[in-house]
Short mmCIF file of C-alpha atoms and ligand atoms in Angstrom, two decimals:
data_model
loop_
_atom_site.label_atom_id
_atom_site.label_comp_id
_atom_site.label_asym_id
_atom_site.label_seq_id
_atom_site.Cartn_x
_atom_site.Cartn_y
_atom_site.Cartn_z
CA MET Y 1 57.06 26.07 22.88
CA ALA Y 2 59.45 26.54 19.87
CA SER Y 3 60.78 29.48 18.71
CA THR Y 4 62.53 30.55 15.52
CA PRO Y 5 66.49 29.19 16.17
CA GLN Y 6 69.00 31.97 16.06
CA SER Y 7 72.74 31.16 15.12
CA PRO Y 8 75.35 30.79 17.52
CA LEU Y 9 77.03 34.31 16.50
CA GLY Y 10 73.70 35.51 15.87
CA LEU Y 11 72.72 35.45 19.05
CA PHE Y 12 76.09 37.30 20.40
CA GLY Y 13 75.03 39.98 18.10
CA THR Y 14 78.72 40.40 16.89
CA ASP Y 15 78.03 41.77 13.49
CA ALA Y 16 76.99 45.28 14.72
CA LEU Y 17 80.76 45.18 15.63
CA ILE Y 18 81.94 44.80 12.19
CA ASP Y 19 81.63 47.92 10.08
CA GLU Y 20 79.87 47.74 6.36
CA ASP Y 21 82.57 47.19 4.46
CA ASP Y 22 84.21 45.06 5.92
CA ARG Y 23 80.97 42.76 6.33
CA ALA Y 24 80.64 43.18 2.54
CA ILE Y 25 83.88 41.72 2.00
CA ARG Y 26 83.24 38.67 4.31
CA ASP Y 27 79.98 38.11 2.34
CA VAL Y 28 82.13 37.74 -0.97
CA VAL Y 29 84.03 35.32 0.25
CA ARG Y 30 81.44 33.18 2.36
CA THR Y 31 79.66 33.02 -0.98
CA TYR Y 32 82.81 32.05 -2.83
CA VAL Y 33 83.40 29.27 0.07
CA GLU Y 34 79.89 28.11 -0.04
CA GLU Y 35 79.12 28.03 -3.68
CA LYS Y 36 82.76 26.87 -5.42
CA VAL Y 37 84.40 25.06 -2.94
CA LYS Y 38 82.49 23.18 -0.02
CA PRO Y 39 80.76 20.96 -2.61
CA GLN Y 40 84.33 19.53 -3.54
CA LEU Y 41 86.28 19.59 -0.27
CA ALA Y 42 85.19 16.07 1.16
CA ASP Y 43 86.68 14.80 -2.30
CA TRP Y 44 89.58 16.60 -2.42
CA TYR Y 45 90.36 15.09 1.19
CA GLU Y 46 89.53 12.13 0.83
CA ALA Y 47 91.91 12.03 -2.01
CA GLY Y 48 94.61 14.16 -0.17
CA THR Y 49 94.97 17.04 -2.84
CA ILE Y 50 93.74 20.40 -3.43
CA PRO Y 51 93.75 22.14 -6.96
CA ALA Y 52 96.21 24.98 -5.68
CA ARG Y 53 96.86 26.52 -8.61
CA GLU Y 54 93.19 27.20 -9.73
CA LEU Y 55 92.16 28.05 -6.45
CA ALA Y 56 94.93 30.72 -6.43
CA ARG Y 57 93.86 32.04 -9.38
CA GLU Y 58 90.06 32.65 -8.32
CA LEU Y 59 91.22 33.90 -5.13
CA GLY Y 60 93.33 36.13 -6.48
CA SER Y 61 90.33 37.60 -8.60
CA LEU Y 62 88.54 37.83 -5.41
CA GLY Y 63 91.17 40.40 -3.91
CA VAL Y 64 91.89 37.90 -1.10
CA LEU Y 65 95.73 37.18 -1.57
CA GLY Y 66 97.56 39.93 0.74
CA MET Y 67 94.27 41.67 1.10
CA HIS Y 68 95.43 43.44 3.92
CA LEU Y 69 98.87 44.69 2.34
CA GLU Y 70 98.78 48.32 0.64
CA GLY Y 71 100.35 48.44 -3.08
CA TYR Y 72 101.83 45.87 -5.38
CA GLY Y 73 98.42 44.86 -6.33
CA CYS Y 74 96.94 44.14 -3.32
CA ALA Y 75 93.58 45.28 -1.89
CA GLY Y 76 94.61 47.30 0.93
CA THR Y 77 92.13 46.37 2.98
CA SER Y 78 91.45 46.26 6.99
CA ALA Y 79 93.11 43.56 9.25
CA THR Y 80 89.60 43.02 10.44
CA ALA Y 81 88.47 42.42 6.85
CA TYR Y 82 91.54 40.08 6.30
CA GLY Y 83 90.54 38.18 9.60
CA LEU Y 84 87.07 37.84 8.64
CA ALA Y 85 87.95 36.51 5.37
CA CYS Y 86 90.02 33.92 6.93
CA MET Y 87 87.41 32.49 9.08
CA GLU Y 88 85.23 32.02 5.92
CA LEU Y 89 87.75 30.28 3.91
CA GLU Y 90 88.36 27.93 7.29
CA ALA Y 91 84.57 27.34 7.73
CA GLY Y 92 85.58 25.75 4.16
CA ASP Y 93 88.40 23.90 5.71
CA SER Y 94 91.69 24.73 6.96
CA GLY Y 95 93.81 23.73 4.16
CA LEU Y 96 92.13 26.58 1.91
CA ARG Y 97 92.68 29.21 5.12
CA SER Y 98 96.42 27.85 4.79
CA LEU Y 99 97.02 28.44 1.35
CA VAL Y 100 95.88 31.87 1.49
CA SER Y 101 97.65 32.46 5.08
CA VAL Y 102 100.92 31.16 3.46
CA GLN Y 103 100.47 33.25 0.30
CA GLY Y 104 99.54 36.48 2.05
CA SER Y 105 100.95 36.34 5.39
CA LEU Y 106 104.05 34.35 5.08
CA ALA Y 107 105.46 34.97 1.81
CA MET Y 108 104.07 37.98 0.44
CA PHE Y 109 104.46 39.70 3.66
CA ALA Y 110 108.08 38.70 4.13
CA ILE Y 111 108.31 40.26 0.86
CA TRP Y 112 106.36 43.18 1.14
CA LYS Y 113 108.06 44.08 4.76
CA HIS Y 114 111.76 42.90 4.25
CA GLY Y 115 112.11 42.70 0.61
CA SER Y 116 113.86 45.72 -2.09
CA GLU Y 117 111.88 47.38 -4.39
CA GLU Y 118 112.80 45.26 -6.99
CA GLN Y 119 111.92 42.06 -5.13
CA LYS Y 120 108.36 43.91 -4.10
CA GLN Y 121 107.75 44.31 -8.29
CA GLU Y 122 108.86 41.25 -9.69
CA TRP Y 123 106.58 38.84 -7.50
CA LEU Y 124 103.91 40.97 -5.51
CA PRO Y 125 101.47 41.95 -7.99
CA ARG Y 126 101.68 38.06 -9.65
CA MET Y 127 101.49 36.59 -6.20
CA ALA Y 128 98.15 39.06 -5.56
CA ALA Y 129 96.54 37.93 -8.79
CA GLY Y 130 97.33 34.25 -8.02
CA GLU Y 131 99.54 33.55 -10.83
CA ALA Y 132 102.35 32.82 -8.63
CA ILE Y 133 102.03 30.73 -5.41
CA GLY Y 134 104.69 31.39 -2.72
CA CYS Y 135 105.58 29.08 0.05
CA PHE Y 136 107.65 30.13 3.71
CA GLY Y 137 110.55 27.64 4.63
CA LEU Y 138 111.34 28.27 8.43
CA THR Y 139 111.31 24.79 9.89
CA GLU Y 140 113.39 22.06 9.60
CA PRO Y 141 113.44 18.28 10.37
CA ASP Y 142 115.06 19.15 13.91
CA PHE Y 143 114.18 22.63 14.38
CA GLY Y 144 110.26 23.54 14.80
CA SER Y 145 109.66 25.19 17.89
CA ASP Y 146 113.41 26.23 18.29
CA PRO Y 147 113.52 27.70 14.41
CA GLY Y 148 117.13 29.57 15.89
CA GLY Y 149 118.95 26.53 15.75
CA MET Y 150 118.40 26.03 11.85
CA ARG Y 151 121.36 24.11 10.52
CA THR Y 152 120.06 25.69 6.63
CA ARG Y 153 122.95 27.55 5.50
CA ALA Y 154 123.66 30.42 3.04
CA VAL Y 155 127.25 31.17 2.37
CA ARG Y 156 129.05 33.96 0.08
CA ASP Y 157 130.38 33.15 -3.13
CA GLY Y 158 131.92 35.85 -4.86
CA ASP Y 159 128.82 38.15 -5.37
CA ASP Y 160 126.30 34.89 -5.20
CA TRP Y 161 124.74 33.02 -1.99
CA VAL Y 162 125.01 29.52 -2.26
CA LEU Y 163 122.25 27.69 0.37
CA SER Y 164 121.89 24.06 1.59
CA GLY Y 165 119.79 22.32 3.80
CA ASN Y 166 116.62 21.09 4.22
CA LYS Y 167 112.93 22.49 5.31
CA MET Y 168 110.00 20.16 6.75
CA TRP Y 169 106.27 20.67 6.92
CA ILE Y 170 106.28 23.47 4.18
CA THR Y 171 102.67 24.27 3.09
CA ASN Y 172 102.32 25.16 -0.92
CA GLY Y 173 106.17 23.82 -1.30
CA ALA Y 174 105.63 21.57 -3.97
CA VAL Y 175 103.31 23.79 -6.14
CA ALA Y 176 104.89 27.20 -4.94
CA ASP Y 177 106.83 29.37 -7.79
CA VAL Y 178 108.73 31.28 -5.05
CA ALA Y 179 110.04 30.15 -1.94
CA VAL Y 180 111.24 32.80 0.95
CA VAL Y 181 113.74 30.42 2.67
CA TRP Y 182 115.37 31.45 6.23
CA ALA Y 183 119.11 30.58 6.38
CA GLN Y 184 121.83 30.83 8.53
CA THR Y 185 124.36 33.50 7.27
CA ASP Y 186 128.05 34.27 8.95
CA ASP Y 187 126.49 37.28 10.53
CA ARG Y 188 122.72 36.23 11.41
CA ILE Y 189 119.92 34.09 10.05
CA ARG Y 190 118.49 36.30 6.78
CA GLY Y 191 115.65 35.41 4.37
CA PHE Y 192 116.36 34.51 0.47
CA VAL Y 193 113.64 34.96 -2.18
CA VAL Y 194 114.10 31.61 -4.06
CA PRO Y 195 112.76 31.15 -7.38
CA THR Y 196 111.80 27.33 -7.28
CA ASP Y 197 112.94 26.56 -10.22
CA THR Y 198 116.53 27.49 -9.49
CA PRO Y 199 118.89 24.41 -10.21
CA GLY Y 200 119.57 22.51 -6.72
CA PHE Y 201 116.35 23.15 -5.42
CA SER Y 202 113.56 20.28 -4.95
CA ALA Y 203 110.00 20.02 -3.18
CA PRO Y 204 109.35 16.64 -2.80
CA GLU Y 205 105.28 16.45 -1.25
CA ILE Y 206 104.98 14.77 2.63
CA LYS Y 207 102.27 12.38 2.13
CA LYS Y 208 99.88 10.08 4.35
CA LYS Y 209 98.93 12.67 6.31
CA MET Y 210 95.79 12.23 8.54
CA SER Y 211 95.29 16.06 8.92
CA LEU Y 212 95.14 18.98 6.57
CA ARG Y 213 94.91 16.55 3.35
CA ALA Y 214 93.38 19.08 1.09
CA SER Y 215 96.58 21.11 1.22
CA VAL Y 216 100.05 20.75 -0.14
CA THR Y 217 102.71 19.95 2.19
CA ALA Y 218 106.44 19.37 1.38
CA GLU Y 219 109.81 19.45 2.37
CA LEU Y 220 112.09 21.52 0.44
CA VAL Y 221 115.72 20.14 -0.11
CA LEU Y 222 118.33 22.63 -0.92
CA GLU Y 223 121.49 21.53 -2.72
CA ASP Y 224 124.08 24.30 -3.42
CA VAL Y 225 121.43 26.45 -4.82
CA ARG Y 226 123.05 29.47 -6.02
CA LEU Y 227 121.32 32.63 -5.89
CA PRO Y 228 122.32 36.55 -6.79
CA SER Y 229 123.03 39.01 -3.95
CA SER Y 230 119.89 40.52 -4.57
CA ALA Y 231 118.12 37.49 -3.73
CA MET Y 232 118.22 38.11 -0.01
CA LEU Y 233 115.70 40.20 1.73
CA PRO Y 234 117.61 42.98 2.72
CA GLU Y 235 115.58 44.48 5.93
CA ALA Y 236 115.20 41.45 7.91
CA ALA Y 237 118.58 40.27 9.94
CA GLY Y 238 117.78 37.96 12.90
CA LEU Y 239 114.91 36.08 14.25
CA SER Y 240 112.66 39.07 14.14
CA GLY Y 241 112.56 38.81 10.35
CA PRO Y 242 110.54 35.33 10.21
CA LEU Y 243 108.77 35.82 13.31
CA SER Y 244 107.15 39.10 12.35
CA CYS Y 245 105.54 37.19 9.33
CA LEU Y 246 104.27 34.27 11.72
CA ASN Y 247 102.69 37.24 13.85
CA GLU Y 248 100.75 38.21 10.66
CA ALA Y 249 100.11 34.85 10.08
CA ARG Y 250 98.85 33.77 13.51
CA TYR Y 251 96.72 36.60 13.73
CA GLY Y 252 94.74 35.11 10.62
CA ILE Y 253 94.37 31.83 12.53
CA VAL Y 254 92.80 33.78 15.45
CA PHE Y 255 89.68 34.51 12.98
CA GLY Y 256 90.41 31.20 11.13
CA ALA Y 257 89.98 28.57 13.66
CA LEU Y 258 86.58 29.76 14.32
CA GLY Y 259 85.18 29.45 11.17
CA ALA Y 260 85.92 25.57 11.51
CA ALA Y 261 84.28 25.79 14.69
CA ARG Y 262 81.32 27.43 13.22
CA ASP Y 263 80.78 25.14 10.67
CA CYS Y 264 80.79 22.29 12.66
CA LEU Y 265 78.30 23.90 15.84
CA GLU Y 266 75.82 24.68 12.65
CA THR Y 267 76.10 21.16 11.31
CA ALA Y 268 75.58 19.76 14.52
CA ILE Y 269 72.66 22.08 15.60
CA ALA Y 270 71.26 21.42 11.94
CA TYR Y 271 71.49 17.58 12.41
CA ALA Y 272 70.26 17.72 16.12
CA GLY Y 273 67.25 19.33 14.82
CA ASP Y 274 66.65 16.59 12.14
CA ARG Y 275 67.74 13.46 13.98
CA LEU Y 276 64.73 11.83 16.18
CA ILE Y 277 65.81 9.94 18.91
CA PHE Y 278 63.17 8.18 21.63
CA ASP Y 279 60.91 9.68 19.29
CA LYS Y 280 61.68 13.27 19.87
CA PRO Y 281 64.69 15.42 18.10
CA LEU Y 282 67.86 15.38 19.60
CA ALA Y 283 67.98 19.16 19.75
CA ALA Y 284 64.99 18.68 22.41
CA TYR Y 285 66.94 17.00 25.14
CA GLN Y 286 68.49 19.27 28.01
CA LEU Y 287 71.86 17.42 27.47
CA THR Y 288 72.30 18.49 24.21
CA GLN Y 289 71.31 21.81 24.29
CA ALA Y 290 73.89 22.04 27.54
CA LYS Y 291 76.44 20.89 24.70
CA LEU Y 292 75.01 23.55 22.31
CA ALA Y 293 74.97 26.35 24.77
CA ASP Y 294 78.53 25.58 26.22
CA MET Y 295 79.99 25.74 22.81
CA SER Y 296 78.17 28.56 21.44
CA LEU Y 297 79.59 30.44 24.45
CA GLU Y 298 83.11 29.97 23.49
CA LEU Y 299 82.47 30.43 19.79
CA GLY Y 300 81.16 34.05 20.78
CA LYS Y 301 83.91 34.73 23.41
CA GLY Y 302 86.44 33.63 20.42
CA MET Y 303 84.58 36.10 18.20
CA LEU Y 304 84.64 39.00 20.72
CA LEU Y 305 88.37 38.11 21.10
CA ALA Y 306 88.98 37.87 17.53
CA LEU Y 307 87.44 41.12 16.61
CA HIS Y 308 89.07 43.11 19.42
CA LEU Y 309 92.38 42.01 18.41
CA GLY Y 310 91.44 42.74 14.98
CA ARG Y 311 90.73 46.61 15.94
CA LEU Y 312 93.99 46.69 17.71
CA LYS Y 313 95.69 45.39 14.44
CA ASP Y 314 93.74 48.25 12.49
CA GLN Y 315 94.99 50.81 14.74
CA GLY Y 316 98.39 49.46 15.29
CA THR Y 317 98.87 48.60 18.42
CA LEU Y 318 98.76 44.94 18.80
CA ALA Y 319 101.33 43.20 20.39
CA PRO Y 320 102.63 39.68 19.44
CA GLN Y 321 101.83 38.61 23.03
CA GLN Y 322 98.17 39.58 22.20
CA VAL Y 323 98.13 37.23 19.39
CA SER Y 324 99.50 34.60 21.32
CA LEU Y 325 96.34 35.10 23.64
CA GLY Y 326 94.01 34.92 20.27
CA LYS Y 327 96.04 31.88 18.94
CA LEU Y 328 95.79 29.75 21.68
CA ASN Y 329 92.33 30.50 22.98
CA ASN Y 330 90.51 30.15 19.67
CA VAL Y 331 92.29 26.93 18.38
CA ARG Y 332 92.13 25.19 21.82
CA GLU Y 333 88.34 26.05 21.69
CA ALA Y 334 87.66 25.13 18.47
CA ILE Y 335 89.44 21.75 18.64
CA ALA Y 336 86.96 21.21 21.75
CA ILE Y 337 83.94 22.58 19.78
CA ALA Y 338 84.87 20.39 16.74
CA ARG Y 339 85.55 16.95 19.18
CA GLU Y 340 81.88 17.70 20.96
CA CYS Y 341 80.17 18.50 17.75
CA ARG Y 342 81.34 15.06 16.65
CA THR Y 343 79.70 13.47 19.76
CA ILE Y 344 76.30 14.90 18.77
CA LEU Y 345 76.29 13.07 15.39
CA ALA Y 346 77.91 10.31 16.79
CA ALA Y 347 78.33 7.52 13.98
CA ALA Y 348 77.54 9.84 11.11
CA GLY Y 349 80.07 12.33 12.61
CA ILE Y 350 83.43 10.02 11.45
CA THR Y 351 82.27 10.33 7.79
CA LEU Y 352 83.41 12.77 5.11
CA GLU Y 353 79.72 13.37 4.38
CA TYR Y 354 79.48 16.10 7.51
CA PRO Y 355 82.89 18.31 7.80
CA ILE Y 356 83.00 17.75 11.68
CA MET Y 357 85.75 15.14 11.55
CA ARG Y 358 87.49 16.93 8.81
CA HIS Y 359 87.80 20.22 10.75
CA ALA Y 360 88.68 18.49 13.99
CA ASN Y 361 91.33 16.41 12.18
CA ASN Y 362 92.93 19.44 10.50
CA LEU Y 363 92.71 21.85 13.77
CA GLU Y 364 95.35 19.07 14.97
CA SER Y 365 97.69 20.60 12.46
CA VAL Y 366 96.45 24.43 13.38
CA LEU Y 367 97.23 24.07 16.87
CA THR Y 368 100.70 22.77 16.16
CA TYR Y 369 101.64 25.11 13.60
CA GLU Y 370 102.41 28.82 13.57
CA GLY Y 371 103.42 28.26 17.33
CA THR Y 372 101.96 25.15 19.42
CA SER Y 373 99.87 25.77 22.17
CA GLU Y 374 102.76 25.41 24.59
CA VAL Y 375 104.61 27.94 22.86
CA HIS Y 376 101.95 30.71 23.40
CA GLN Y 377 101.59 29.60 26.74
CA LEU Y 378 104.99 30.33 27.15
CA VAL Y 379 105.01 33.49 25.45
CA ILE Y 380 101.83 34.74 27.73
CA GLY Y 381 103.77 33.35 30.50
CA GLN Y 382 106.81 35.30 29.80
CA ALA Y 383 104.31 38.61 29.31
CA LEU Y 384 103.03 37.86 32.60
CA THR Y 385 106.08 37.32 34.64
CA GLY Y 386 108.65 38.40 32.79
CA GLN Y 387 110.41 35.32 32.91
CA ALA Y 388 111.52 33.71 29.64
CA ALA Y 389 110.91 29.82 30.50
CA PHE Y 390 111.22 28.55 27.01
CA ARG Y 391 114.84 27.06 27.27
C1 FAD O 744 100.48 20.86 8.50
C2 FAD O 744 101.74 21.67 8.42
C3 FAD O 744 101.92 22.29 7.81
C4 FAD O 744 103.35 23.52 8.31
N1 FAD O 744 103.30 24.75 7.51
C5 FAD O 744 104.94 25.02 7.56
C6 FAD O 744 105.29 26.13 6.59
O1 FAD O 744 104.53 26.69 5.50
N2 FAD O 744 106.04 26.39 7.37
C7 FAD O 744 106.98 26.55 8.07
O2 FAD O 744 108.17 26.94 8.38
N3 FAD O 744 106.87 25.34 9.25
C8 FAD O 744 105.56 24.68 9.19
N4 FAD O 744 104.90 23.86 9.70
C9 FAD O 744 105.90 23.51 10.76
C10 FAD O 744 105.05 24.06 12.21
O3 FAD O 744 105.36 25.65 12.15
C11 FAD O 744 106.07 23.27 13.29
O4 FAD O 744 105.56 21.85 13.01
C12 FAD O 744 105.43 23.74 14.71
O5 FAD O 744 106.57 25.30 15.02
C13 FAD O 744 106.12 23.14 15.58
O6 FAD O 744 107.60 22.13 15.35
P1 FAD O 744 107.82 20.54 15.91
O7 FAD O 744 106.62 19.65 14.63
O8 FAD O 744 109.23 20.29 14.81
O9 FAD O 744 107.60 20.22 16.96
P2 FAD O 744 108.67 20.35 18.10
O10 FAD O 744 109.30 21.85 17.93
O11 FAD O 744 109.51 19.04 18.24
O12 FAD O 744 107.96 20.20 19.53
C14 FAD O 744 107.47 19.09 20.14
C15 FAD O 744 106.76 19.36 21.76
O13 FAD O 744 107.29 20.28 22.04
C16 FAD O 744 106.80 21.21 22.69
N5 FAD O 744 107.83 22.09 23.37
C17 FAD O 744 108.62 23.02 22.33
N6 FAD O 744 109.13 23.79 22.79
C18 FAD O 744 109.35 23.86 24.32
C19 FAD O 744 109.58 24.20 25.52
N7 FAD O 744 110.04 25.37 25.55
N8 FAD O 744 108.72 23.78 26.82
C20 FAD O 744 107.56 22.45 26.77
N9 FAD O 744 107.46 22.27 25.56
C21 FAD O 744 107.95 22.69 24.52
C22 FAD O 744 105.64 21.59 21.58
O14 FAD O 744 105.10 22.55 21.88
C23 FAD O 744 105.26 20.36 21.16
O15 FAD O 744 104.20 20.19 21.85
C24 FAD O 744 103.75 23.19 9.55
C25 FAD O 744 103.55 22.03 10.21
C26 FAD O 744 102.26 21.17 9.61
C27 FAD O 744 101.67 20.31 10.55
#
């Protein structure tokens, strides 16, 4: 007997755990992604491009950029609302969510948390409005999981700083107006606010990616980039500076990855309902339903975890190792869901006509950036045993 189908998260009733204001913000972002972005994503992905400037302005007027920060033109929403916005953006594409994460959680957060009043006034209002784009340069060609080994150096010359080195895999790099660059000094690792029109700075784009194609990824080349002493972030000294920013972005991914998974699952359910195989809908076969049930369980459990972590963050008690729990679980499950959904669409699943393969490919990057799965296992392992096994 047929009954009215429920959505996977509808089945879990997770909306009841989200307060009205946060739901309203989520719905605005969802409508924007559905109407303005989704229809164009496949084309951007195929072309390996994204109109970052135009999108940044639109996202700025929606109030999404740095939305969970207070003051300087930022919306000052709850962390839960920010997470939910990430989820809707990534239901569009991980590249879109990356644009927003890097802008808000990495570049803006670094300036907001560690910057001088002058740096905040100069950059944050324009970045919140999407008039200026930021990037965050930590990773280097030889130092990804181990950023403490970085070779980029900042050397004092009179009152100035002179930066030289290379950063790799930098989201928004080639379109950024400002780069937050982390460099080794004689003292410790420090952060620098680098306007990208400073002589000696260039950001060649990295092409031929099979993942995050609707996202700008670049190398940052710093050849004797001379900056005034005021360019250094005064409140960040040591690796804890960039790590505090990564923690913010990882938190957004806990929700974001579920957006991609939800989009895959909803697509697969709709497809299975329409596709007739041996004279009946694919959705009416037990094997298909077992897949859908198992994937819905993981999506719903991931959502409960994300909302729990969101609540802890709003209370101000969220610990980095708890963010690792969420990032590790939700990205791992999202990629498994995307791959399983692809089997339901079979051949049709490999095309850009459906979003599934695009999400699956994107999630490969999401699994790697902001701490690989292995790094998060090590963070959790250390929390459980008290033993650091990183080296
Ligand atoms: C699309 C994309 C966008 C990105 N955007 C940015 C950005 O905006 N800014 C930025 O700074 N970086 C960015 N990154 C870089 C990203 O953060 C790094 O790729 C990531 O930290 C991993 O570094 P790596 O690729 O050098 O891998 P490696 O560190 O070389 O790791 C290789 C393998 O070794 C494993 N490994 C590492 N340590 C251990 C250990 N102790 N024990 C066992 N295994 C270990 C890793 O998990 C991985 O499986 C981006 C990456 C991608 C793909």
